[in-house]
Short mmCIF file of C-alpha atoms in Angstrom, two decimals:
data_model
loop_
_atom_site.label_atom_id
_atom_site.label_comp_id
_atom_site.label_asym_id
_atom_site.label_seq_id
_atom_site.Cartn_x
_atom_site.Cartn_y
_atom_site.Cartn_z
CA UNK U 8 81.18 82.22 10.90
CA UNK U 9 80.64 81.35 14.41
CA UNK U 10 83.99 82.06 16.38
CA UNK U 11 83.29 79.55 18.91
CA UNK U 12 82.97 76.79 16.53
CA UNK U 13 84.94 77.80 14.32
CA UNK U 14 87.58 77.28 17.12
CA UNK U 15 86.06 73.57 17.77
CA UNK U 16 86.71 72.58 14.07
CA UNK U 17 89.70 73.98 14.05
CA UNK U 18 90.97 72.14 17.03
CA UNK U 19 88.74 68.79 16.03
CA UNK U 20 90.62 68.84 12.45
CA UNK U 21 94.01 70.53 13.63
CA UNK U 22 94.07 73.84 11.46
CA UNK U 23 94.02 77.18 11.70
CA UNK U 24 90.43 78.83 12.69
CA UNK U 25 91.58 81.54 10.00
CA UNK U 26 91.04 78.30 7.79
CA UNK U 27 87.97 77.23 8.71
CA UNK U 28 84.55 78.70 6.71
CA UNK U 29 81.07 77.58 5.68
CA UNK U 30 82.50 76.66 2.32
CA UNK U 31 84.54 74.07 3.90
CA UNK U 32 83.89 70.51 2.74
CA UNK U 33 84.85 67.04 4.43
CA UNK U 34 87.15 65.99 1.10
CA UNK U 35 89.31 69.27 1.12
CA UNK U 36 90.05 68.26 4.87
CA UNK U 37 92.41 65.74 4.81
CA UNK U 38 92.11 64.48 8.88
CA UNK U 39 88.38 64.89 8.17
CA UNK U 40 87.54 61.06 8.26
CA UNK U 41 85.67 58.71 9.93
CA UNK U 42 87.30 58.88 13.39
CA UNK U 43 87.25 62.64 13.22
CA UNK U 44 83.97 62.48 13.17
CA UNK U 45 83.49 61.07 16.06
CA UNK U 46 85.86 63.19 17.71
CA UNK U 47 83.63 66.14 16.35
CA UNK U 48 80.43 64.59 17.52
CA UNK U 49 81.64 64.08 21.01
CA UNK U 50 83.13 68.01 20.87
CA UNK U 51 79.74 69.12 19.30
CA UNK U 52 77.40 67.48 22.02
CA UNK U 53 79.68 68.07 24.57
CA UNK U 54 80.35 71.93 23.72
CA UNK U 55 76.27 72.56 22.75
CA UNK U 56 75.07 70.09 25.35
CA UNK U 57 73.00 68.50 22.71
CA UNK U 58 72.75 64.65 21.31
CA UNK U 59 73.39 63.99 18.03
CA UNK U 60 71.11 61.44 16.19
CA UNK U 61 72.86 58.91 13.24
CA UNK U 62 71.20 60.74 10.60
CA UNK U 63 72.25 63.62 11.56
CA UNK U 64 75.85 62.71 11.99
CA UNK U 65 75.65 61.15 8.44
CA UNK U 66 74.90 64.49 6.92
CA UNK U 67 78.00 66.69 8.21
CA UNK U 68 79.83 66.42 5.35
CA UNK U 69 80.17 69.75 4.98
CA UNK U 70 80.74 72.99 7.95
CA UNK U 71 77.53 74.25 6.22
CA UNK U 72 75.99 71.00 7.29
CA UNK U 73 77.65 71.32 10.10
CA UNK U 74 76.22 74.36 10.92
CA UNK U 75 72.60 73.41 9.58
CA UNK U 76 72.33 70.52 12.04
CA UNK U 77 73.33 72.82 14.93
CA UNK U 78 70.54 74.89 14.17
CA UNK U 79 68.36 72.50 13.66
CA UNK U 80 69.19 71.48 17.30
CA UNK U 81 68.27 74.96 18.24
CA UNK U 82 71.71 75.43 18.99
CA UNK U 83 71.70 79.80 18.62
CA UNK U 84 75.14 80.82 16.28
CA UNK U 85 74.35 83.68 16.90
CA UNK U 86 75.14 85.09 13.14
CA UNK I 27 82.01 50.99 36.16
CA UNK I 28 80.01 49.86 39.20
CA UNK I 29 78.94 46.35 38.55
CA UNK I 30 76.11 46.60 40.93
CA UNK I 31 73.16 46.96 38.50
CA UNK I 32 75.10 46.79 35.47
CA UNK I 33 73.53 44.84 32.54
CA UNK I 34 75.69 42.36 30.89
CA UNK I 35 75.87 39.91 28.32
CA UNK I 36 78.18 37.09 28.43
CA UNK I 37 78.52 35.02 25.51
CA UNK I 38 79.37 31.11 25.73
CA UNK I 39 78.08 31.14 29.56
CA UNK I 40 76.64 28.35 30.33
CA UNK I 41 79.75 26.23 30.87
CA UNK I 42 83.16 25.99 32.24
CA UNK I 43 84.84 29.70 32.18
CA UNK I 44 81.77 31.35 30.53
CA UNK I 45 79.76 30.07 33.73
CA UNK I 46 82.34 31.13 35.87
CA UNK I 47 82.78 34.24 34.55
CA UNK I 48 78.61 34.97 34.53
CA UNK I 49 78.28 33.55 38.28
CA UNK I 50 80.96 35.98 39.55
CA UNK I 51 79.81 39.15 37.58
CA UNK I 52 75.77 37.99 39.40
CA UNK I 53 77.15 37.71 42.45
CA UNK I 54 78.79 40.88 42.73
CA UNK I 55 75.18 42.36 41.73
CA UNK I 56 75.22 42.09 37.90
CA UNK I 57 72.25 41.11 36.10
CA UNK I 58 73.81 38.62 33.64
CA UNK I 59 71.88 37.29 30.53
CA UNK I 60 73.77 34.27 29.05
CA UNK I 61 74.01 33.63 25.86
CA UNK I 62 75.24 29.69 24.28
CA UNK I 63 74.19 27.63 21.41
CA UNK I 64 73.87 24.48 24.08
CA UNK I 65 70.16 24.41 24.88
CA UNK I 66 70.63 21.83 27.15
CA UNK I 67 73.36 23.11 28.88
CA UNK I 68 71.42 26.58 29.39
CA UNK I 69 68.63 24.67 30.67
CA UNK I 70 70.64 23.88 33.65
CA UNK I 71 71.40 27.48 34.65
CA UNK I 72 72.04 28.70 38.62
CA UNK I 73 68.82 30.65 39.68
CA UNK I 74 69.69 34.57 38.78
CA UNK I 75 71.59 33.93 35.50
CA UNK I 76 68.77 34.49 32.07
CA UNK I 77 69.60 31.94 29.32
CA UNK I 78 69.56 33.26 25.68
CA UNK I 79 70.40 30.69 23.10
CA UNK I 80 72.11 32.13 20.07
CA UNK I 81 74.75 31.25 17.49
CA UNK I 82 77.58 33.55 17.99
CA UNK I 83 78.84 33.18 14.01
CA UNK I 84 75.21 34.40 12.74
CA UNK I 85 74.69 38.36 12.81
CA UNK I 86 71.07 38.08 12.31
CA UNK I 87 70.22 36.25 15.39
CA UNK I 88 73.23 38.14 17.39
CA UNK I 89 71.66 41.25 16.31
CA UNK I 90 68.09 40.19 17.07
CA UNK I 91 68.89 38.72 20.63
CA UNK I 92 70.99 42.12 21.25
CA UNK I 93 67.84 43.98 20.35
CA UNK I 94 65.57 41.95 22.61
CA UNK I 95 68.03 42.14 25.87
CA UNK I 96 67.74 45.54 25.29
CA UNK I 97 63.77 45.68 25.02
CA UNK I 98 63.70 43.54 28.43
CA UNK I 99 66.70 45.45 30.02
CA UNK I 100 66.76 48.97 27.97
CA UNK I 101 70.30 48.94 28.09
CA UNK I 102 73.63 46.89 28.19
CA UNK I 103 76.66 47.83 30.06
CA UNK I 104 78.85 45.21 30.01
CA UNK I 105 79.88 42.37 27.18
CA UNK I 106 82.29 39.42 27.45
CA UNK I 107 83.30 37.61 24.54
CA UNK I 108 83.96 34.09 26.04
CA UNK I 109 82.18 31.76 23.51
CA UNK I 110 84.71 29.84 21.50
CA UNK I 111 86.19 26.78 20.70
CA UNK I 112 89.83 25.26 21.27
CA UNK I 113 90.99 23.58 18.58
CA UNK I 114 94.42 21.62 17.88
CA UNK I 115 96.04 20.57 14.71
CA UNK I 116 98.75 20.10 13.66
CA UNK I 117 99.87 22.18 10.37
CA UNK I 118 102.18 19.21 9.22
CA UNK I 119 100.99 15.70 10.02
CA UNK I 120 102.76 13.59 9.02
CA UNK I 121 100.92 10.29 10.10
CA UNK I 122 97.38 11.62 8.32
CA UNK I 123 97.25 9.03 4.90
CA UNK I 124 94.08 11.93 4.25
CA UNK I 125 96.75 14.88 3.59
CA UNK I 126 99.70 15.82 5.20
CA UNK I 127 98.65 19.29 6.11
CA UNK I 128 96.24 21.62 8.47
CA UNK I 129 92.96 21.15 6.47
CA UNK I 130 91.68 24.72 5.33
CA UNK I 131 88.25 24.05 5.92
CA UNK I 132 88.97 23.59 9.76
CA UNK I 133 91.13 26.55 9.71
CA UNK I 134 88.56 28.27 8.50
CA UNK I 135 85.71 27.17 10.88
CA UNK I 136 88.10 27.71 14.09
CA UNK I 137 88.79 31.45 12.77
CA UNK I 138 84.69 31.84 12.56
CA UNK I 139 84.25 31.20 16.15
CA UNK I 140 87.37 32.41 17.94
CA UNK I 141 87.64 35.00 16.04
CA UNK I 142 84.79 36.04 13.79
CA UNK I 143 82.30 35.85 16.64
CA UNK I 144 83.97 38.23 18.61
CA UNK I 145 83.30 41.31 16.12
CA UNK I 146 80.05 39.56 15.57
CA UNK I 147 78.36 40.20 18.88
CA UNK I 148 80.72 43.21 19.53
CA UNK I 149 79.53 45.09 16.42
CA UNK I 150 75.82 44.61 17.81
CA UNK I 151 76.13 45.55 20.97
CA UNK I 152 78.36 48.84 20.13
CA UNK I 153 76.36 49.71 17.55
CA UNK I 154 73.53 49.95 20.47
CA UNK I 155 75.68 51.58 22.91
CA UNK I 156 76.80 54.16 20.17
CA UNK I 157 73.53 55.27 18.98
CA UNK I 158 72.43 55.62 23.17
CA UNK I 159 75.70 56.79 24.55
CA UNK I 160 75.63 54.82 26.94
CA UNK I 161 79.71 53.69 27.20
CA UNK I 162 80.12 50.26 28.65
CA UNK I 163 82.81 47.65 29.03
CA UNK I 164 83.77 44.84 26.39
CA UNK I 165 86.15 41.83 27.61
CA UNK I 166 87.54 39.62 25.56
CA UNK I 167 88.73 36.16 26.58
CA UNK I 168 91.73 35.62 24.73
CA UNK I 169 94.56 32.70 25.44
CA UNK I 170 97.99 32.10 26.37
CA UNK I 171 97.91 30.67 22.96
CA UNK I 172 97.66 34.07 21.34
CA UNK I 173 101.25 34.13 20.95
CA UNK I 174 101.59 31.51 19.17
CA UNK I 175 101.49 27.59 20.30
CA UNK I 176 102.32 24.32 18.91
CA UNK I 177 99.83 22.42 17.28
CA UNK I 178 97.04 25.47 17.21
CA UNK I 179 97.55 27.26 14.12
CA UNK I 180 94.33 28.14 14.25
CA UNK I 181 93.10 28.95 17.48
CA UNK I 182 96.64 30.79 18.28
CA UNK I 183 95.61 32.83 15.22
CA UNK I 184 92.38 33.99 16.39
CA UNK I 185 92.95 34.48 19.57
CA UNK I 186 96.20 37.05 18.02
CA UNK I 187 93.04 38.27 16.33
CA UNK I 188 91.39 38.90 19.24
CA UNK I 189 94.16 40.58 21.11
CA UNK I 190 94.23 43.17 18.51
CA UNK I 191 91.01 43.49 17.93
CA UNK I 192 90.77 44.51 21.56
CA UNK I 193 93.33 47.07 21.49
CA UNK I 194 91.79 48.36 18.14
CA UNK I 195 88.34 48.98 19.50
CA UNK I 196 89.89 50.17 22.88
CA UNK I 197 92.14 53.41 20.55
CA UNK I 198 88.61 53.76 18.56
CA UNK I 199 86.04 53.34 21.09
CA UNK I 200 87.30 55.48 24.16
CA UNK I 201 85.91 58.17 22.51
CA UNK I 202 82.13 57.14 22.83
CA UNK I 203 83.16 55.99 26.88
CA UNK I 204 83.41 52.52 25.54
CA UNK I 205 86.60 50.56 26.76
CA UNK I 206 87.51 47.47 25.65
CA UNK I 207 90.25 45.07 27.61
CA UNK I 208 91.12 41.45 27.04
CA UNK I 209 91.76 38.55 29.76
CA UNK I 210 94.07 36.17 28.00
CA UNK I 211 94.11 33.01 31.05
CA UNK I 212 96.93 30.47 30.73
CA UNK I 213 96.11 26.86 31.79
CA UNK I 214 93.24 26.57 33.99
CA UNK I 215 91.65 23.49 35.93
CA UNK I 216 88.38 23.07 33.64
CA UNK I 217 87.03 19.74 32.58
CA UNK I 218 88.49 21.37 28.27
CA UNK I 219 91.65 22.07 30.16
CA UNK I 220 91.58 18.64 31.43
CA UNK I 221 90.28 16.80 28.52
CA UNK I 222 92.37 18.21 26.25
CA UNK I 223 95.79 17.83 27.81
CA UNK I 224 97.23 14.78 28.88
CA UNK I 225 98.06 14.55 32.71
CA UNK I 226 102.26 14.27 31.89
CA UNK I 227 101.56 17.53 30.13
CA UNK I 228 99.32 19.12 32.65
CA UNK I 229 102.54 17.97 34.94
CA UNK I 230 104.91 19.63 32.54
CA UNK I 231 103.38 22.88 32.65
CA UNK I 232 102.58 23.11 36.14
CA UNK I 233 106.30 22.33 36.81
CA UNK I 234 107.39 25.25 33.82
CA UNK I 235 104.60 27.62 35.75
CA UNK I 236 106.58 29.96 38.51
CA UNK I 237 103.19 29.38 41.12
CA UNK I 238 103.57 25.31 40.21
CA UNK I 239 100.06 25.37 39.89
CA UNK I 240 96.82 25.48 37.41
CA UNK I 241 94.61 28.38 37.28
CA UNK I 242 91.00 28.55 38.87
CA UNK I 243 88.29 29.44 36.81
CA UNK I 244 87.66 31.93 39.84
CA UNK I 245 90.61 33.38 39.02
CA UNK I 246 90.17 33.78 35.58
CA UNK I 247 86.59 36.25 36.70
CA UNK I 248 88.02 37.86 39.29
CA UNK I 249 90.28 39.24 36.39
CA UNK I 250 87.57 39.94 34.37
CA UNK I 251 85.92 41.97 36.96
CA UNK I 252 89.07 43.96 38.07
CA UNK I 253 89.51 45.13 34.08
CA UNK I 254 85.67 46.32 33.98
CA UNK I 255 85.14 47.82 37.68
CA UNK I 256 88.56 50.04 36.81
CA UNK I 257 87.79 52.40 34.79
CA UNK I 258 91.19 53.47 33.57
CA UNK I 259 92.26 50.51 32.30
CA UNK I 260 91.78 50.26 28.82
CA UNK I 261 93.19 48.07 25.77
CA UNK I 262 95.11 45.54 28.49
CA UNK I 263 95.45 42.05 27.82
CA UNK I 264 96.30 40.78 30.97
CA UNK I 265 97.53 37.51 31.29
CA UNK I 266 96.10 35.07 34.02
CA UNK I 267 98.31 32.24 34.04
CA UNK I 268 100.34 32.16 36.89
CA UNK I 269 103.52 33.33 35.64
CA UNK I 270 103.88 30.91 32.79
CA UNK I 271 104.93 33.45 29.91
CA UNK I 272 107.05 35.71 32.02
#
């Protein structure tokens, strides 16, 4: 898992970056709703200086689709 | 936001307050598109102000004429919600041989376009400067009324409506660089002010009003202006009426 995003999740959602893996799904986060994820999107683009379309932002349910749209972006995670 | 340049949208503009409001925000360097359901009205336009006529209850058309300002302008920067409709009755009337009480159907209609209208063309025009990130500024023209009046169930209850609508949208938006303020203007010298009030009234509240005075429409826009040039005021609903409510 990406430290530096795993630190922007953590601080989006307010929980431990210890906490926060791929597995990690939008229902077994309970801040993770609908103005979260704007709050993520606006930490996303602003962190990876890229723009996220509606679709996209529709499919992070998920820190696996999370991470699947960043690469998609050609954002590098390096891992 | 620098109004020089900006795009904006100002709904029930082609009269009174609306007109006002759209003259001001053009002659500080605004292009202004207008947007009223009064054809005729529109037709008589100042030079510099675009007429678009739309129905501010109907989502369709809001979200088509939305769509085609943007196609002509690319993008939209500012939006004040000034179409509506005063409206007066009394919830117990007691001299009506129809039925003593506030009908429901005009309760009804007065909430669709105070009130309903607002999140009408507000949820088109977000939606657009969501998906481009482009921030902007929202005004809403709310009332003195909002906190409740005599004889405007109604209207009082739309315009509350509005007021929190406003400060919704302003704790929700800020995030996307959208703020959102309201105006709410007390009693200003327009020919609905005027028509609607009888002159020992008008005296009344100009005597109750610490400046003794009615507003100016002018006033009202300069107010409107101040709340989108500054760009760290957000979720305000500052009152224009001379004192009246203080």
């Amino acid at each position: 898992m990406n430290q530096q995003l795993a630190v922007l999740l953590a601080d989006v959602f307010a929980m431990r970056v210890s906490d926060i893996h791929p597995d990690l799904k939008k229902d077994d986060v309970g801040s993770w709703d609908s103005l979260k994820q704007m709050d993520l999107v606006m930490s996303l683009e602003r962190t990876y200086g890229i723009a996220l379309d509606i679709p996209d932002i529709l499919q992070m349910v998920s820190v696996a689709a999370v991470i699947a749209v960043l690469i998609a972006k050609g954002v590098d995670l390096g891992d | 936001m620098e109004i020089e340049g900006a795009i904006a949208l100002v709904t029930g503009g082609a009269q009174g307050l609306g007109l006002a409001i759209a003259a001001h925000l053009a002659a500080l360097g605004a292009r202004v598109v207008v947007a009223d359901h009064n054809a005729e009205t529109l037709s008589r336009l100042p030079e510099g102000l675009e007429p678009a006529r739309l129905d501010v209850t109907q989502p369709a058309e809001v979200k088509a004429a939305v769509a085609e300002i943007l196609a002509r302008h690319e993008r939209l920067d500012i939006l004040v919600n000034n179409a509506g409709s005063i409206y007066s009755e009394a919830f117990v009337n007691l001299m009506n041989p129809a039925g003593i009480m506030h009908d429901y159907e005009r309760f009804r209609r007065s909430l669709t376009v105070n009130l309903d209208s607002v999140f009408i063309v507000t949820s088109a025009v977000v939606e657009q400067m969501v998906r481009r990130r482009t921030g902007g500024a929202i005004v809403n023209i709310s009332s003195i009324s909002a906190g409740g009046n005599e004889g405007q169930t109604a209207y009082a209850a739309a315009k509350a409506g509005v007021n929190a609508m406003t400060v919704t949208w302003a704790k929700e938006l800020g995030r996307w660089g959208i703020r959102c303020n309201a105006v709410a203007p007390g009693f200003i010298a327009t020919v609905s002010t005027q028509g609607a009030l009888t002159a020992s009234v008008l005296k009344h509240i100009q005597d109750s009003t610490p400046l003794r005075r009615l507003g100016e429409a002018s006033e009202v826009a300069q107010a409107v202006s101040c709340v989108i040039a500054n760009d760290f005021i957000n979720g305000a609903v500052l009152n224009v009426n001379g004192g009246l409510t203080i």
